[in-house]
Amino acid sequence: MRRNLPRRWACLILGGALLMPYMMVGVLISGMVRGESANLLLPAQVGVFAAVLPVVAMTGLFLPVRGLVVSAAQGLLGARVETPPRQAGRSWQERRRTAAWFTLHLGIGGVVSGCTLAIVPFTLFTLVLPFTGRTTPVLGFLITPGWVAVWWAVGGVALLGALVAMAAGAGELLARLAPVLLGPTPGERLAAAEEHARALAERNRLARELHDSVGHALSVVTLQAAAAGRVLDRDPATARTALAAIEQSARAALDDLDHVLGVLRANDRRGATDHRPDGHPARTTSGTAGHHAKGHPGGTTGGVMGGTTGGTTGGTTGGAASGAASGAAGGRDAEGSGRWAGAEDRDARRVPRATLADLGGLVAASGAEVRQEVGDLSGVPAVVSREAYRILQEALTNAIKHGHGPVRLTAAVRGGDLRLEVSNPHDGTRPRRESARVGGRGVAGMRERVRLLRGELEAGPTEAGWRVAVRLPLRSSP
């Protein structure tokens, strides 16, 4: 408390200084009403002080003084006031709390300031009395030299000590009340918690998008690279087809990665750098938001995947692809320097997400032999179609990794549900080590998507091979 006392005393003096205009106007109006001349140099009437406090409260109620008083409480009182979140408008609850603290600050500060202006000079005056050597009138009393003057000096020092104690107590009171009255209101805390939950949900969604798109592309790249390496000498045409599928998958993955990074960086910088000091939107170095792959035409790549598992090339190819993705993302980030943050955010959110209409491009880019049985999906709602596309993307990746041979893919609307199934058998020659597992992050992501849509999911190894079956209701049930 001793260390904070000077700053807290200064905060109280600041409150008294802010109260002074109210007091001077109050004394002037009081003199006009009474028909007397107003003494502007000594506005100490208790009635005027009590009369101006409601006016001070109205000031805190309607004027935006919260930022000023929060800064004063943090910087001078040393109070730990949680910075309230920015909101478009002020709630009445926040207005009342701010008005209460503003009134307390100015009222208590006015009392402490007045006492400081009166007691400090009085104490200094009494300390000089024992040394004057003559009788001096003080407050209607005649102070004679000797012990009487000494006792008056002692009284002046005691009064100064009482002033210090009063300032310390007043500062401590305001410091304790500041977090309560100036901190976030329950409504603001709830809004901040909801915003935080929305941000986490958005990041989780982007994490799923990134895993589904980039993970699928890296799996395809790994297996296609292994296949191309095996047939490069005896079948260059097939190897070139596999390399084309690798290029197509890598480009789609880079676009998805660029899109996700753009959205993440736009979200991170929206709150802190919405505007520059001159009022213009803040500039950012985020890269240009990419676009999702929309059904690239694919050749007849079936058969390239047959009998190929990727072996030890997975780690090398995955690492190379990841490095390429990072480098390309960094390059695009540099190229996108100087774009406005608001434009970047709009671009990132305007990018269309893949739906079941892009299923043909997904199958073509996978490079696997896929036997499709796709019904009329035009009546599937957009949100179900987008999630179903990602589920099929992950299911196709798992089928390629955990199964063997041609992949069977079915998608059809039956009744009020969308039915999806992806499966492929074992080759019967050797057990697949991966097949013993139910799945990793991909299966967990599929389960989460299905659960959000109130559907059902079955995923894992079977006696015949690997199978993923999904039921998604087209309409939400009450």
Short mmCIF file of N, CA, C and O in Angstrom, two decimals, residues 155 160 199 209-210 224 258-259 285-286 299 312 321 331 335 352 386 409 414 432 438 464:
data_model
loop_
_atom_site.label_atom_id
_atom_site.label_comp_id
_atom_site.label_asym_id
_atom_site.label_seq_id
_atom_site.Cartn_x
_atom_site.Cartn_y
_atom_site.Cartn_z
N GLY A 155 -0.76 18.95 16.95
CA GLY A 155 -2.09 18.74 16.38
C GLY A 155 -2.09 18.82 14.86
O GLY A 155 -2.78 18.06 14.17
N LEU A 160 -2.33 15.89 9.71
CA LEU A 160 -1.72 15.44 8.46
C LEU A 160 -1.68 13.92 8.38
O LEU A 160 -1.92 13.32 7.32
N ALA A 199 -15.19 -19.00 -32.16
CA ALA A 199 -13.84 -19.05 -32.75
C ALA A 199 -13.26 -20.46 -32.66
O ALA A 199 -12.64 -20.95 -33.62
N GLU A 209 -11.24 -29.57 -42.05
CA GLU A 209 -11.09 -29.34 -43.48
C GLU A 209 -9.66 -29.61 -43.92
O GLU A 209 -9.41 -30.26 -44.95
N LEU A 210 -8.71 -29.11 -43.14
CA LEU A 210 -7.30 -29.27 -43.50
C LEU A 210 -6.90 -30.74 -43.45
O LEU A 210 -6.19 -31.23 -44.33
N GLN A 224 0.48 -42.98 -55.18
CA GLN A 224 0.74 -42.80 -56.60
C GLN A 224 2.24 -42.75 -56.90
O GLN A 224 2.71 -43.26 -57.92
N ASP A 258 -3.91 -22.99 -48.49
CA ASP A 258 -3.85 -21.53 -48.62
C ASP A 258 -5.15 -20.89 -48.14
O ASP A 258 -5.15 -19.87 -47.46
N HIS A 259 -6.26 -21.52 -48.46
CA HIS A 259 -7.56 -21.01 -48.02
C HIS A 259 -7.67 -21.03 -46.51
O HIS A 259 -8.09 -20.05 -45.88
N THR A 285 -0.13 -9.05 -44.03
CA THR A 285 0.76 -9.77 -44.92
C THR A 285 0.25 -11.17 -45.22
O THR A 285 0.98 -12.00 -45.69
N SER A 286 -1.01 -11.43 -44.91
CA SER A 286 -1.55 -12.75 -45.19
C SER A 286 -1.59 -12.98 -46.69
O SER A 286 -1.80 -12.07 -47.49
N GLY A 299 -7.98 -38.48 -65.93
CA GLY A 299 -7.91 -39.54 -66.91
C GLY A 299 -8.23 -40.87 -66.29
O GLY A 299 -8.69 -41.00 -65.17
N THR A 312 7.49 -47.99 -47.72
CA THR A 312 8.28 -47.01 -46.97
C THR A 312 8.32 -45.65 -47.63
O THR A 312 8.95 -44.75 -47.11
N ALA A 321 5.89 -33.53 -49.58
CA ALA A 321 4.67 -32.79 -49.88
C ALA A 321 4.38 -31.73 -48.85
O ALA A 321 3.95 -30.63 -49.16
N GLY A 331 5.40 -18.67 -50.02
CA GLY A 331 5.56 -17.85 -51.20
C GLY A 331 4.31 -17.04 -51.51
O GLY A 331 4.36 -15.87 -51.82
N GLU A 335 3.60 -13.05 -51.70
CA GLU A 335 2.99 -12.40 -52.85
C GLU A 335 1.76 -11.61 -52.44
O GLU A 335 1.42 -10.59 -53.06
N PRO A 352 -16.08 -20.99 -52.45
CA PRO A 352 -17.07 -22.05 -52.31
C PRO A 352 -16.43 -23.33 -51.80
O PRO A 352 -15.32 -23.68 -52.17
N ARG A 386 -22.07 -30.60 -48.33
CA ARG A 386 -20.67 -30.24 -48.04
C ARG A 386 -20.03 -31.23 -47.06
O ARG A 386 -18.91 -31.68 -47.27
N LEU A 409 -18.00 -47.31 -54.22
CA LEU A 409 -18.55 -46.10 -53.63
C LEU A 409 -20.01 -45.96 -54.03
O LEU A 409 -20.33 -45.97 -55.22
N ARG A 414 -32.33 -42.28 -49.89
CA ARG A 414 -33.34 -43.32 -49.64
C ARG A 414 -34.25 -42.84 -48.53
O ARG A 414 -33.81 -42.66 -47.40
N ARG A 432 -3.41 -56.87 -43.55
CA ARG A 432 -2.96 -55.48 -43.50
C ARG A 432 -2.84 -55.04 -42.06
O ARG A 432 -3.79 -55.14 -41.29
N VAL A 438 -9.25 -49.16 -35.92
CA VAL A 438 -10.52 -48.58 -36.32
C VAL A 438 -10.31 -47.27 -37.07
O VAL A 438 -11.12 -46.86 -37.88
N ALA A 464 -14.44 -58.86 -45.04
CA ALA A 464 -14.19 -58.71 -46.48
C ALA A 464 -13.17 -57.62 -46.79
O ALA A 464 -12.56 -57.64 -47.86
#
